[in-house]
């Protein structure tokens, strides 16, 4: 059997839907660069002939794990570090607005979903369809938490075989988006009030700390309207209940600096303008500011 592992975001879902058009019975799983090694280990229990990994960058550990399978095809648009690629692993990494664009190019298909993925992943929303899909995925993450993968799998299949119109006409989706939007609007004063401003090497840095599941695009858009900055850092504070340790999820957005270089300091990754990392400890604002001096 074949299997698809894709990133649990709008681009990853659209990328998976494009591949499902050609491989409709392929099992679909969602993961991230942080948890990919765990996802791959779980898949070792299955007899997988061809494994497709979409919209997730590799590191030394995950590229080696992917070579355990008969053949792995990796399609991505993130920045990669220099890695030795095993012989049974094919890598297609291109600088593009989205992974969906790369997938469509490789599969030689044209689909309006690609432009939607481009708009969302570059945070340059122009169409109503792109706004709807971005808001729907954000609302599902907020509402369903760990159960979101099941919803994303359903959405990918709907996109592949029925189209975005099917999601747009669903009343429950509209209600969920409205509920989520109302909640987000109530958080705006907190974002503006609690965001802290710093200067590092003549660059203006904004830092917002939160324990809430707030989408980065929403924080970015509201701060951009009110505060000029070069780099935005959102520090998500969580507690790993099982291991009883603090977790810091770092999301970085940049207007004109290399966010990827900052994320790499914390063993993260992403794009030049949007990157992130997950650190299994408490990362203070002071530590973050001190470490980014070396790349700014």
XYZ file of C-alpha atoms in Angstrom:
296
model
C 0.000 0.000 0.000
C 0.952 3.665 -0.335
C 0.576 6.377 2.316
C 0.590 10.169 2.464
C 1.906 12.251 5.360
C 1.191 15.956 5.032
C 1.513 19.108 7.098
C -1.542 19.943 9.204
C -2.179 23.365 7.703
C -4.008 24.845 4.704
C -1.144 24.244 2.265
C -0.602 20.710 3.524
C -4.294 19.853 3.221
C -4.545 21.247 -0.312
C -1.300 19.487 -1.312
C -2.707 16.186 -0.032
C -5.984 16.734 -1.899
C -4.109 17.157 -5.183
C -2.320 13.842 -4.689
C -5.564 12.132 -3.631
C -7.032 12.998 -7.025
C -4.556 10.526 -8.541
C -4.408 8.131 -5.581
C -7.927 8.226 -4.110
C -7.598 5.201 -1.799
C -4.305 6.249 -0.217
C -4.355 6.534 3.596
C -3.673 10.115 4.721
C -1.942 11.209 7.915
C -1.120 14.683 9.215
C 2.013 15.713 11.068
C 4.636 18.469 11.364
C 8.418 18.778 11.263
C 8.439 18.550 15.075
C 6.416 15.332 15.288
C 7.258 13.701 11.964
C 9.661 11.188 13.515
C 6.841 9.897 15.721
C 4.462 9.654 12.751
C 7.027 7.695 10.725
C 7.656 5.292 13.601
C 3.922 4.543 13.836
C 3.815 3.814 10.100
C 6.491 1.121 10.487
C 3.691 -1.260 11.525
C 2.294 -1.102 7.962
C 3.622 -2.572 4.733
C 4.067 0.694 2.830
C 5.340 0.543 -0.735
C 5.465 4.277 -1.531
C 5.424 6.973 1.158
C 4.656 10.567 0.157
C 5.659 13.355 2.565
C 4.229 16.775 1.728
C 4.927 20.289 3.009
C 7.219 19.152 5.860
C 10.956 19.862 5.934
C 13.388 17.101 6.863
C 16.234 16.833 9.318
C 18.873 14.141 9.698
C 16.650 11.969 11.892
C 13.533 12.073 9.711
C 15.367 11.673 6.400
C 16.976 8.482 7.746
C 13.678 7.205 9.129
C 11.992 7.802 5.777
C 14.578 5.544 4.111
C 13.272 2.536 6.054
C 10.300 2.404 3.710
C 10.592 0.869 0.238
C 10.452 4.295 -1.435
C 9.791 7.787 -0.113
C 8.864 10.804 -2.223
C 9.343 14.086 -0.384
C 7.738 17.241 -1.832
C 8.229 20.568 -0.094
C 8.859 24.304 -0.491
C 10.504 25.070 2.860
C 14.187 25.839 3.243
C 16.212 22.681 3.942
C 19.535 22.224 5.635
C 22.218 20.269 3.763
C 21.369 16.582 4.155
C 22.690 13.341 2.724
C 19.736 11.860 0.836
C 19.393 8.046 0.915
C 19.148 6.295 -2.466
C 15.522 5.215 -2.025
C 14.376 8.737 -1.099
C 13.375 11.191 -3.820
C 13.335 14.836 -2.809
C 11.544 17.602 -4.699
C 12.188 20.899 -2.926
C 11.544 24.105 -4.826
C 11.325 27.739 -3.800
C 7.645 28.446 -4.394
C 4.711 30.200 -2.753
C 3.338 26.863 -1.541
C 3.970 23.142 -1.606
C 0.674 22.769 -3.456
C 2.272 24.637 -6.369
C 5.196 22.193 -6.386
C 2.871 19.171 -6.172
C 0.761 20.465 -9.056
C 3.873 21.003 -11.158
C 5.163 17.489 -10.512
C 1.766 15.889 -11.146
C 1.204 18.132 -14.181
C -2.238 19.224 -13.096
C -3.939 22.603 -12.937
C -6.249 23.409 -10.069
C -7.629 26.659 -8.641
C -6.795 25.326 -5.162
C -3.121 26.036 -5.857
C -3.647 29.795 -5.941
C -5.623 29.551 -2.707
C -2.690 27.758 -1.081
C -0.331 30.416 -2.473
C -2.372 33.249 -0.973
C -2.674 31.617 2.430
C 0.925 30.477 2.770
C 2.325 33.883 1.795
C -0.187 35.647 4.062
C -1.417 37.608 1.063
C -5.138 36.932 1.060
C -6.859 38.363 -2.017
C -9.829 36.115 -2.730
C -12.904 35.275 -0.668
C -12.184 31.579 -1.197
C -8.692 31.863 0.300
C -10.033 33.783 3.303
C -12.789 31.218 3.808
C -10.419 28.260 3.701
C -7.813 29.902 5.948
C -10.486 30.806 8.484
C -12.034 27.322 8.348
C -8.743 25.557 9.052
C -7.953 27.979 11.872
C -11.409 27.471 13.393
C -11.072 23.676 13.242
C -7.727 23.812 15.057
C -9.325 25.999 17.721
C -12.467 23.864 18.099
C -11.204 20.302 17.744
C -7.664 20.336 19.143
C -6.099 16.863 18.900
C -9.115 15.573 16.937
C -8.361 17.994 14.090
C -6.595 15.361 11.944
C -9.849 13.506 11.336
C -11.529 16.725 10.191
C -8.570 17.626 7.968
C -8.677 14.174 6.367
C -12.360 14.652 5.560
C -11.687 18.116 4.129
C -8.832 16.869 1.918
C -11.122 14.227 0.431
C -13.908 16.753 -0.167
C -11.462 19.070 -1.925
C -10.156 16.203 -4.053
C -13.494 14.803 -5.211
C -16.146 17.510 -4.739
C -14.303 20.841 -4.562
C -14.178 23.862 -2.289
C -17.771 24.784 -3.133
C -18.937 21.798 -1.098
C -17.254 23.224 2.006
C -18.434 26.778 1.342
C -22.106 25.814 1.190
C -21.988 23.817 4.435
C -23.917 25.794 7.081
C -21.996 24.259 9.984
C -18.713 25.518 8.545
C -20.070 29.064 8.352
C -21.267 28.847 11.970
C -17.898 27.554 13.159
C -16.008 30.322 11.356
C -18.294 32.973 12.835
C -17.913 31.542 16.345
C -14.140 31.517 15.994
C -14.076 35.029 14.514
C -16.095 36.438 17.407
C -13.665 34.884 19.873
C -10.662 36.281 18.000
C -12.141 39.779 17.943
C -12.479 39.667 21.729
C -8.734 38.971 22.026
C -7.535 41.996 20.007
C -7.237 44.352 23.034
C -5.083 41.754 24.817
C -2.793 41.401 21.784
C -2.265 45.151 21.497
C -1.837 45.681 25.238
C 0.504 42.771 26.043
C 2.809 42.884 23.026
C 6.266 44.064 24.071
C 8.617 46.115 21.895
C 12.402 45.718 21.740
C 15.276 46.786 19.532
C 18.086 44.418 18.487
C 20.834 45.630 16.173
C 18.605 48.505 15.036
C 15.749 46.101 14.231
C 12.366 46.533 15.870
C 11.222 43.282 17.502
C 7.690 42.651 18.783
C 7.119 39.766 21.205
C 3.737 38.441 22.295
C 3.433 35.693 24.910
C 0.277 33.613 25.223
C -1.169 30.338 26.473
C -4.121 30.623 24.086
C -4.477 28.854 20.733
C -4.278 32.031 18.657
C -3.441 31.838 14.936
C -0.208 33.661 14.119
C -1.707 35.308 11.030
C -4.310 37.020 13.219
C -1.708 38.357 15.647
C 0.491 39.476 12.736
C -2.324 41.270 10.892
C -3.544 43.183 13.946
C -0.089 44.262 15.043
C 0.877 45.296 11.516
C -2.073 47.705 11.482
C -0.986 49.343 14.732
C 2.750 48.897 15.293
C 5.588 49.065 12.734
C 8.100 46.244 13.192
C 10.765 44.150 11.471
C 10.196 40.864 13.296
C 7.276 39.424 15.240
C 7.841 36.593 17.690
C 4.939 34.769 19.332
C 5.888 32.621 22.316
C 3.242 30.000 23.033
C 3.546 28.752 26.618
C 2.387 25.190 27.330
C 2.938 22.416 29.860
C 3.629 18.851 28.756
C 1.437 17.049 31.289
C 2.943 13.610 30.644
C 6.564 14.715 31.036
C 5.748 17.539 33.465
C 7.936 20.077 31.672
C 7.295 23.536 30.165
C 7.115 23.762 26.372
C 7.822 26.872 24.300
C 6.462 27.013 20.778
C 8.143 29.838 18.894
C 6.523 31.388 15.806
C 8.454 34.017 13.877
C 7.148 36.348 11.190
C 9.358 38.841 9.396
C 8.700 41.780 7.117
C 12.208 41.994 5.695
C 14.496 39.703 7.708
C 15.315 35.999 7.495
C 12.950 34.318 9.955
C 14.370 30.911 8.989
C 17.822 31.809 10.359
C 16.255 32.771 13.681
C 14.231 29.554 13.848
C 17.340 27.467 13.134
C 18.917 28.797 16.336
C 16.193 26.856 18.156
C 16.388 23.831 15.792
C 13.304 24.943 13.899
C 12.628 25.725 10.262
C 10.218 27.160 7.728
C 10.494 30.032 5.242
C 12.416 33.286 4.981
C 9.418 35.295 6.178
C 7.644 32.692 8.344
C 9.307 30.068 10.526
C 8.933 28.355 13.876
C 10.391 25.985 16.440
C 9.314 23.856 19.379
C 11.582 23.887 22.431
C 11.142 21.381 25.267
C 11.797 23.925 27.993
C 10.998 27.475 28.987
C 12.543 30.049 26.635
C 12.550 33.500 28.186
C 12.230 36.733 26.245
C 15.730 37.667 27.404
C 17.192 34.440 26.020
C 15.371 34.858 22.710
C 16.600 38.433 22.253
C 20.155 37.522 23.197
C 20.350 34.591 20.752
C 18.907 36.361 17.725
C 21.679 38.985 17.870
C 23.962 36.575 16.030
C 21.776 36.459 12.887
C 20.392 40.022 12.697
